[in-house]
Amino acid sequence: MLTNEIIRRVLSGFKGSNGQLQDGQSALARNQLLSQFSWSCTLPTHIHKILVWHIGTTIAMDGHLVPRTGDHRVAKTLSDYCAYLVAFVPYMLPGHGYDNQCIFDAVIMEAGEGLTGCDTVSNRCDRLMAMVLPSDSSCTILQLGGKLGRELRGVAPEERRWKVLADFWAEFVLFLAPSSNVEIHAEKLAAGGEFMTHLWALLTHAGVLECPSTTADVGGNNGAPAHDSRV
């Protein structure tokens, strides 16, 4: 369930941007962290970006799984929600639903092999952070998530870390909402509705019908690590 606090955070960000969708980079810039994390905003697809940032957010919050502040709650809930969409409603996200599902399935297979024996979230986070990036810079989603998690843990104090993550996810979830797949939204409305459907309807009425193009759409990396084609 998404609280009024979370809904207000997303919509106030949209209002503050004068109705312009941003993919998270604006949030990082406002927090003076864009140069440090720009590599994580130029991944091959939006699904790569959701998963890398979800892994990174989970690692950054390891040991603080119960929300401690409003920012912490907003960041954790929206990160989990976007991961849920990837896993269970991939056709509601940008890109082709089948491709989205294939990317997610590849990450699940890699996690099954790479996280064997890790029976707690903390153990998994430690294993991910300990992953060594390949020398040829061909990194998988899990490896990039571990790298992002390490870097996010370096953002101090913790209150600033939670604010950065809350700002990022509140901006990014709205960026993901435009869609031409009316059928999936109609299907979800008949079943009770999704938060993403409400955002989609809002943006449609505002005349925002598609995501703005980004470097991620064309595969540019602007200096980011290269990525394993399997995922």
PDB file of C-alpha atoms in Angstrom:
ATOM      1  CA  MET A   1       0.000   0.000   0.000  1.00  0.00           C
ATOM      2  CA  LEU A   2       1.322   3.424  -0.940  1.00  0.00           C
ATOM      3  CA  THR A   3       0.696   6.060   1.711  1.00  0.00           C
ATOM      4  CA  ASN A   4      -0.430   9.628   1.103  1.00  0.00           C
ATOM      5  CA  GLU A   5       3.085  10.687   2.090  1.00  0.00           C
ATOM      6  CA  ILE A   6       4.537   8.788  -0.877  1.00  0.00           C
ATOM      7  CA  ILE A   7       1.888   9.992  -3.314  1.00  0.00           C
ATOM      8  CA  ARG A   8       2.459  13.609  -2.267  1.00  0.00           C
ATOM      9  CA  ARG A   9       6.227  13.189  -2.710  1.00  0.00           C
ATOM     10  CA  VAL A  10       5.842  11.958  -6.281  1.00  0.00           C
ATOM     11  CA  LEU A  11       3.265  14.547  -7.320  1.00  0.00           C
ATOM     12  CA  SER A  12       4.995  17.481  -5.636  1.00  0.00           C
ATOM     13  CA  GLY A  13       8.130  16.590  -7.580  1.00  0.00           C
ATOM     14  CA  PHE A  14       6.140  16.650 -10.828  1.00  0.00           C
ATOM     15  CA  LYS A  15       4.696  20.040  -9.927  1.00  0.00           C
ATOM     16  CA  GLY A  16       8.108  21.348  -8.933  1.00  0.00           C
ATOM     17  CA  SER A  17       9.525  20.364 -12.338  1.00  0.00           C
ATOM     18  CA  ASN A  18       6.781  22.316 -14.145  1.00  0.00           C
ATOM     19  CA  GLY A  19       5.382  19.103 -15.580  1.00  0.00           C
ATOM     20  CA  GLN A  20       8.688  17.967 -17.115  1.00  0.00           C
ATOM     21  CA  LEU A  21       9.551  14.310 -16.566  1.00  0.00           C
ATOM     22  CA  GLN A  22      13.038  13.583 -15.239  1.00  0.00           C
ATOM     23  CA  ASP A  23      14.754  10.185 -15.026  1.00  0.00           C
ATOM     24  CA  GLY A  24      16.461  10.649 -11.665  1.00  0.00           C
ATOM     25  CA  GLN A  25      19.464  12.610 -12.873  1.00  0.00           C
ATOM     26  CA  SER A  26      17.832  15.904 -11.897  1.00  0.00           C
ATOM     27  CA  ALA A  27      17.305  14.570  -8.363  1.00  0.00           C
ATOM     28  CA  LEU A  28      20.973  13.585  -8.145  1.00  0.00           C
ATOM     29  CA  ALA A  29      22.022  16.995  -9.453  1.00  0.00           C
ATOM     30  CA  ARG A  30      19.950  18.780  -6.804  1.00  0.00           C
ATOM     31  CA  ASN A  31      21.802  16.738  -4.184  1.00  0.00           C
ATOM     32  CA  GLN A  32      25.223  17.501  -5.742  1.00  0.00           C
ATOM     33  CA  LEU A  33      25.809  13.826  -6.607  1.00  0.00           C
ATOM     34  CA  LEU A  34      25.217  13.630 -10.356  1.00  0.00           C
ATOM     35  CA  SER A  35      28.892  13.470 -11.295  1.00  0.00           C
ATOM     36  CA  GLN A  36      29.450  10.567  -8.888  1.00  0.00           C
ATOM     37  CA  PHE A  37      26.435   8.524  -9.954  1.00  0.00           C
ATOM     38  CA  SER A  38      25.978   9.541 -13.599  1.00  0.00           C
ATOM     39  CA  TRP A  39      27.256   6.120 -14.740  1.00  0.00           C
ATOM     40  CA  SER A  40      24.230   4.459 -13.112  1.00  0.00           C
ATOM     41  CA  CYS A  41      21.790   6.627 -15.082  1.00  0.00           C
ATOM     42  CA  THR A  42      23.020   5.689 -18.563  1.00  0.00           C
ATOM     43  CA  LEU A  43      22.397   1.941 -18.602  1.00  0.00           C
ATOM     44  CA  PRO A  44      21.165   0.118 -21.735  1.00  0.00           C
ATOM     45  CA  THR A  45      17.461  -0.031 -20.785  1.00  0.00           C
ATOM     46  CA  HIS A  46      15.126   1.315 -18.141  1.00  0.00           C
ATOM     47  CA  ILE A  47      14.808  -2.214 -16.730  1.00  0.00           C
ATOM     48  CA  HIS A  48      18.580  -2.341 -16.197  1.00  0.00           C
ATOM     49  CA  LYS A  49      18.333   0.962 -14.373  1.00  0.00           C
ATOM     50  CA  ILE A  50      15.410  -0.115 -12.159  1.00  0.00           C
ATOM     51  CA  LEU A  51      17.167  -3.325 -11.135  1.00  0.00           C
ATOM     52  CA  VAL A  52      20.598  -1.785 -10.559  1.00  0.00           C
ATOM     53  CA  TRP A  53      19.086   0.994  -8.444  1.00  0.00           C
ATOM     54  CA  HIS A  54      16.833  -1.443  -6.572  1.00  0.00           C
ATOM     55  CA  ILE A  55      19.834  -3.607  -5.692  1.00  0.00           C
ATOM     56  CA  GLY A  56      21.857  -0.530  -4.767  1.00  0.00           C
ATOM     57  CA  THR A  57      19.031   0.847  -2.617  1.00  0.00           C
ATOM     58  CA  THR A  58      18.610  -2.488  -0.812  1.00  0.00           C
ATOM     59  CA  ILE A  59      22.339  -2.597  -0.049  1.00  0.00           C
ATOM     60  CA  ALA A  60      22.327   1.047   1.100  1.00  0.00           C
ATOM     61  CA  MET A  61      19.502   0.208   3.513  1.00  0.00           C
ATOM     62  CA  ASP A  62      20.927  -3.055   4.820  1.00  0.00           C
ATOM     63  CA  GLY A  63      20.509  -3.032   8.581  1.00  0.00           C
ATOM     64  CA  HIS A  64      17.772  -0.398   8.328  1.00  0.00           C
ATOM     65  CA  LEU A  65      14.927  -2.430   6.844  1.00  0.00           C
ATOM     66  CA  VAL A  66      12.324  -0.796   9.083  1.00  0.00           C
ATOM     67  CA  PRO A  67      11.755   2.763   7.809  1.00  0.00           C
ATOM     68  CA  ARG A  68      13.272   5.300  10.181  1.00  0.00           C
ATOM     69  CA  THR A  69      12.279   8.558   8.497  1.00  0.00           C
ATOM     70  CA  GLY A  70       9.859   9.759   5.845  1.00  0.00           C
ATOM     71  CA  ASP A  71      12.621   9.781   3.211  1.00  0.00           C
ATOM     72  CA  HIS A  72      13.643   6.251   4.168  1.00  0.00           C
ATOM     73  CA  ARG A  73      10.038   5.038   3.818  1.00  0.00           C
ATOM     74  CA  VAL A  74       9.519   6.764   0.466  1.00  0.00           C
ATOM     75  CA  ALA A  75      12.749   5.385  -1.006  1.00  0.00           C
ATOM     76  CA  LYS A  76      12.234   1.809   0.187  1.00  0.00           C
ATOM     77  CA  THR A  77       8.585   1.635  -0.855  1.00  0.00           C
ATOM     78  CA  LEU A  78       9.104   3.055  -4.350  1.00  0.00           C
ATOM     79  CA  SER A  79      12.214   0.930  -4.943  1.00  0.00           C
ATOM     80  CA  ASP A  80      10.298  -2.194  -3.934  1.00  0.00           C
ATOM     81  CA  TYR A  81       7.305  -1.135  -6.037  1.00  0.00           C
ATOM     82  CA  CYS A  82       9.374  -0.663  -9.205  1.00  0.00           C
ATOM     83  CA  ALA A  83      11.029  -4.046  -8.640  1.00  0.00           C
ATOM     84  CA  TYR A  84       7.555  -5.571  -8.227  1.00  0.00           C
ATOM     85  CA  LEU A  85       6.512  -4.080 -11.585  1.00  0.00           C
ATOM     86  CA  VAL A  86       9.554  -5.591 -13.295  1.00  0.00           C
ATOM     87  CA  ALA A  87       8.818  -9.019 -11.828  1.00  0.00           C
ATOM     88  CA  PHE A  88       5.041  -9.155 -12.120  1.00  0.00           C
ATOM     89  CA  VAL A  89       3.793  -6.434 -14.491  1.00  0.00           C
ATOM     90  CA  PRO A  90       6.640  -5.975 -17.023  1.00  0.00           C
ATOM     91  CA  TYR A  91       4.235  -4.871 -19.764  1.00  0.00           C
ATOM     92  CA  MET A  92       3.397  -1.757 -17.743  1.00  0.00           C
ATOM     93  CA  LEU A  93       6.967  -0.451 -18.044  1.00  0.00           C
ATOM     94  CA  PRO A  94       8.778   1.178 -20.998  1.00  0.00           C
ATOM     95  CA  GLY A  95      10.153  -1.231 -23.562  1.00  0.00           C
ATOM     96  CA  HIS A  96       8.689  -4.500 -24.788  1.00  0.00           C
ATOM     97  CA  GLY A  97       7.230  -6.605 -21.984  1.00  0.00           C
ATOM     98  CA  TYR A  98       8.859  -9.791 -23.247  1.00  0.00           C
ATOM     99  CA  ASP A  99      12.299  -8.162 -23.351  1.00  0.00           C
ATOM    100  CA  ASN A 100      11.741  -6.783 -19.855  1.00  0.00           C
ATOM    101  CA  GLN A 101      10.866 -10.249 -18.611  1.00  0.00           C
ATOM    102  CA  CYS A 102      13.928 -11.804 -20.268  1.00  0.00           C
ATOM    103  CA  ILE A 103      16.245  -9.286 -18.583  1.00  0.00           C
ATOM    104  CA  PHE A 104      14.665 -10.002 -15.208  1.00  0.00           C
ATOM    105  CA  ASP A 105      14.842 -13.781 -15.709  1.00  0.00           C
ATOM    106  CA  ALA A 106      18.548 -13.513 -16.552  1.00  0.00           C
ATOM    107  CA  VAL A 107      19.184 -11.606 -13.319  1.00  0.00           C
ATOM    108  CA  ILE A 108      17.284 -14.233 -11.320  1.00  0.00           C
ATOM    109  CA  MET A 109      19.396 -16.996 -12.867  1.00  0.00           C
ATOM    110  CA  GLU A 110      22.601 -15.100 -12.134  1.00  0.00           C
ATOM    111  CA  ALA A 111      21.493 -14.467  -8.544  1.00  0.00           C
ATOM    112  CA  GLY A 112      20.720 -18.155  -8.093  1.00  0.00           C
ATOM    113  CA  GLU A 113      24.288 -18.994  -9.041  1.00  0.00           C
ATOM    114  CA  GLY A 114      26.116 -16.063  -7.461  1.00  0.00           C
ATOM    115  CA  LEU A 115      24.290 -15.862  -4.135  1.00  0.00           C
ATOM    116  CA  THR A 116      24.259 -19.557  -3.263  1.00  0.00           C
ATOM    117  CA  GLY A 117      24.488 -20.061   0.484  1.00  0.00           C
ATOM    118  CA  CYS A 118      23.420 -16.507   1.366  1.00  0.00           C
ATOM    119  CA  ASP A 119      20.361 -17.082   3.523  1.00  0.00           C
ATOM    120  CA  THR A 120      19.824 -13.502   4.766  1.00  0.00           C
ATOM    121  CA  VAL A 121      19.490 -10.120   3.081  1.00  0.00           C
ATOM    122  CA  SER A 122      22.652  -8.929   4.865  1.00  0.00           C
ATOM    123  CA  ASN A 123      24.631 -11.901   3.566  1.00  0.00           C
ATOM    124  CA  ARG A 124      23.412 -11.237   0.045  1.00  0.00           C
ATOM    125  CA  CYS A 125      24.298  -7.560   0.307  1.00  0.00           C
ATOM    126  CA  ASP A 126      27.800  -8.443   1.546  1.00  0.00           C
ATOM    127  CA  ARG A 127      28.278 -10.913  -1.318  1.00  0.00           C
ATOM    128  CA  LEU A 128      27.123  -8.372  -3.902  1.00  0.00           C
ATOM    129  CA  MET A 129      29.422  -5.657  -2.571  1.00  0.00           C
ATOM    130  CA  ALA A 130      32.341  -8.096  -2.610  1.00  0.00           C
ATOM    131  CA  MET A 131      31.877  -8.930  -6.303  1.00  0.00           C
ATOM    132  CA  VAL A 132      34.892  -7.942  -8.352  1.00  0.00           C
ATOM    133  CA  LEU A 133      34.102  -6.130 -11.558  1.00  0.00           C
ATOM    134  CA  PRO A 134      35.624  -7.909 -14.586  1.00  0.00           C
ATOM    135  CA  SER A 135      38.826  -6.457 -15.998  1.00  0.00           C
ATOM    136  CA  ASP A 136      37.204  -5.852 -19.382  1.00  0.00           C
ATOM    137  CA  SER A 137      34.477  -3.746 -17.702  1.00  0.00           C
ATOM    138  CA  SER A 138      31.735  -6.036 -19.032  1.00  0.00           C
ATOM    139  CA  CYS A 139      29.491  -5.924 -15.962  1.00  0.00           C
ATOM    140  CA  THR A 140      26.251  -7.698 -15.175  1.00  0.00           C
ATOM    141  CA  ILE A 141      23.289  -6.113 -13.423  1.00  0.00           C
ATOM    142  CA  LEU A 142      24.170  -7.799 -10.127  1.00  0.00           C
ATOM    143  CA  GLN A 143      27.750  -6.536 -10.304  1.00  0.00           C
ATOM    144  CA  LEU A 144      26.608  -3.003 -11.104  1.00  0.00           C
ATOM    145  CA  GLY A 145      24.057  -3.156  -8.300  1.00  0.00           C
ATOM    146  CA  GLY A 146      26.799  -4.150  -5.885  1.00  0.00           C
ATOM    147  CA  LYS A 147      28.989  -1.297  -7.119  1.00  0.00           C
ATOM    148  CA  LEU A 148      26.139   1.204  -6.709  1.00  0.00           C
ATOM    149  CA  GLY A 149      25.366  -0.110  -3.224  1.00  0.00           C
ATOM    150  CA  ARG A 150      28.973   0.370  -2.129  1.00  0.00           C
ATOM    151  CA  GLU A 151      28.970   3.925  -3.422  1.00  0.00           C
ATOM    152  CA  LEU A 152      25.590   4.770  -1.878  1.00  0.00           C
ATOM    153  CA  ARG A 153      26.798   3.574   1.516  1.00  0.00           C
ATOM    154  CA  GLY A 154      29.464   6.227   1.246  1.00  0.00           C
ATOM    155  CA  VAL A 155      26.848   8.988   1.168  1.00  0.00           C
ATOM    156  CA  ALA A 156      26.766  10.405   4.689  1.00  0.00           C
ATOM    157  CA  PRO A 157      25.143  11.181   6.994  1.00  0.00           C
ATOM    158  CA  GLU A 158      22.410   8.562   6.669  1.00  0.00           C
ATOM    159  CA  GLU A 159      19.683  11.213   6.536  1.00  0.00           C
ATOM    160  CA  ARG A 160      21.258  12.616   3.392  1.00  0.00           C
ATOM    161  CA  ARG A 161      21.446   9.123   1.882  1.00  0.00           C
ATOM    162  CA  TRP A 162      17.731   8.545   2.485  1.00  0.00           C
ATOM    163  CA  LYS A 163      16.862  11.929   0.983  1.00  0.00           C
ATOM    164  CA  VAL A 164      18.922  11.254  -2.148  1.00  0.00           C
ATOM    165  CA  LEU A 165      17.233   7.886  -2.628  1.00  0.00           C
ATOM    166  CA  ALA A 166      13.744   9.252  -1.956  1.00  0.00           C
ATOM    167  CA  ASP A 167      14.279  12.112  -4.421  1.00  0.00           C
ATOM    168  CA  PHE A 168      15.624   9.700  -7.045  1.00  0.00           C
ATOM    169  CA  TRP A 169      12.799   7.158  -6.824  1.00  0.00           C
ATOM    170  CA  ALA A 170      10.027   9.769  -6.620  1.00  0.00           C
ATOM    171  CA  GLU A 171      11.344  11.290  -9.843  1.00  0.00           C
ATOM    172  CA  PHE A 172      12.091   8.006 -11.617  1.00  0.00           C
ATOM    173  CA  VAL A 173       8.757   6.263 -10.951  1.00  0.00           C
ATOM    174  CA  LEU A 174       6.894   9.123 -12.620  1.00  0.00           C
ATOM    175  CA  PHE A 175       9.307   9.056 -15.554  1.00  0.00           C
ATOM    176  CA  LEU A 176       8.413   5.377 -16.103  1.00  0.00           C
ATOM    177  CA  ALA A 177       4.645   5.948 -16.124  1.00  0.00           C
ATOM    178  CA  PRO A 178       3.859   7.059 -19.733  1.00  0.00           C
ATOM    179  CA  SER A 179       2.752   4.098 -21.840  1.00  0.00           C
ATOM    180  CA  SER A 180       0.923   3.294 -25.059  1.00  0.00           C
ATOM    181  CA  ASN A 181      -0.243  -0.046 -23.610  1.00  0.00           C
ATOM    182  CA  VAL A 182      -3.783   0.942 -22.683  1.00  0.00           C
ATOM    183  CA  GLU A 183      -4.850  -2.702 -22.404  1.00  0.00           C
ATOM    184  CA  ILE A 184      -2.616  -3.510 -19.422  1.00  0.00           C
ATOM    185  CA  HIS A 185      -3.920  -0.482 -17.531  1.00  0.00           C
ATOM    186  CA  ALA A 186      -7.527  -1.409 -18.308  1.00  0.00           C
ATOM    187  CA  GLU A 187      -6.830  -4.939 -17.091  1.00  0.00           C
ATOM    188  CA  LYS A 188      -5.312  -3.689 -13.831  1.00  0.00           C
ATOM    189  CA  LEU A 189      -8.136  -1.208 -13.248  1.00  0.00           C
ATOM    190  CA  ALA A 190     -10.619  -4.073 -13.491  1.00  0.00           C
ATOM    191  CA  ALA A 191      -8.605  -5.906 -10.829  1.00  0.00           C
ATOM    192  CA  GLY A 192      -8.452  -2.953  -8.430  1.00  0.00           C
ATOM    193  CA  GLY A 193      -5.862  -0.676 -10.005  1.00  0.00           C
ATOM    194  CA  GLU A 194      -2.153   0.074  -9.729  1.00  0.00           C
ATOM    195  CA  PHE A 195      -0.386   3.211  -8.552  1.00  0.00           C
ATOM    196  CA  MET A 196       1.349   3.285 -11.950  1.00  0.00           C
ATOM    197  CA  THR A 197      -2.063   3.337 -13.663  1.00  0.00           C
ATOM    198  CA  HIS A 198      -3.070   6.419 -11.692  1.00  0.00           C
ATOM    199  CA  LEU A 199       0.188   8.121 -12.674  1.00  0.00           C
ATOM    200  CA  TRP A 200      -0.336   7.086 -16.307  1.00  0.00           C
ATOM    201  CA  ALA A 201      -3.849   8.559 -16.305  1.00  0.00           C
ATOM    202  CA  LEU A 202      -2.600  11.795 -14.732  1.00  0.00           C
ATOM    203  CA  LEU A 203       0.166  12.176 -17.316  1.00  0.00           C
ATOM    204  CA  THR A 204      -2.170  11.301 -20.188  1.00  0.00           C
ATOM    205  CA  HIS A 205      -4.553  14.069 -19.147  1.00  0.00           C
ATOM    206  CA  ALA A 206      -1.547  16.402 -18.897  1.00  0.00           C
ATOM    207  CA  GLY A 207      -0.623  15.535 -22.488  1.00  0.00           C
ATOM    208  CA  VAL A 208       2.473  13.496 -21.561  1.00  0.00           C
ATOM    209  CA  LEU A 209       2.152  10.373 -23.682  1.00  0.00           C
ATOM    210  CA  GLU A 210       5.672   8.954 -23.759  1.00  0.00           C
ATOM    211  CA  CYS A 211       8.963   8.990 -21.870  1.00  0.00           C
ATOM    212  CA  PRO A 212      11.405  11.668 -23.000  1.00  0.00           C
ATOM    213  CA  SER A 213      14.322  10.147 -24.888  1.00  0.00           C
ATOM    214  CA  THR A 214      17.458   9.526 -22.835  1.00  0.00           C
ATOM    215  CA  THR A 215      20.936   8.199 -23.552  1.00  0.00           C
ATOM    216  CA  ALA A 216      19.737   4.890 -22.116  1.00  0.00           C
ATOM    217  CA  ASP A 217      17.268   4.554 -24.987  1.00  0.00           C
ATOM    218  CA  VAL A 218      20.050   4.459 -27.577  1.00  0.00           C
ATOM    219  CA  GLY A 219      22.582   2.457 -25.637  1.00  0.00           C
ATOM    220  CA  GLY A 220      24.995   5.318 -24.950  1.00  0.00           C
ATOM    221  CA  ASN A 221      27.042   4.992 -21.781  1.00  0.00           C
ATOM    222  CA  ASN A 222      28.918   8.276 -21.497  1.00  0.00           C
ATOM    223  CA  GLY A 223      31.811   6.607 -19.737  1.00  0.00           C
ATOM    224  CA  ALA A 224      29.761   4.099 -17.754  1.00  0.00           C
ATOM    225  CA  PRO A 225      31.016   0.519 -17.473  1.00  0.00           C
ATOM    226  CA  ALA A 226      30.086  -1.721 -20.366  1.00  0.00           C
ATOM    227  CA  HIS A 227      27.400  -4.308 -19.731  1.00  0.00           C
ATOM    228  CA  ASP A 228      27.147  -8.044 -20.200  1.00  0.00           C
ATOM    229  CA  SER A 229      24.846  -8.689 -23.168  1.00  0.00           C
ATOM    230  CA  ARG A 230      23.207 -11.565 -21.286  1.00  0.00           C
ATOM    231  CA  VAL A 231      21.401  -9.088 -19.059  1.00  0.00           C
TER     232      VAL A 231
END
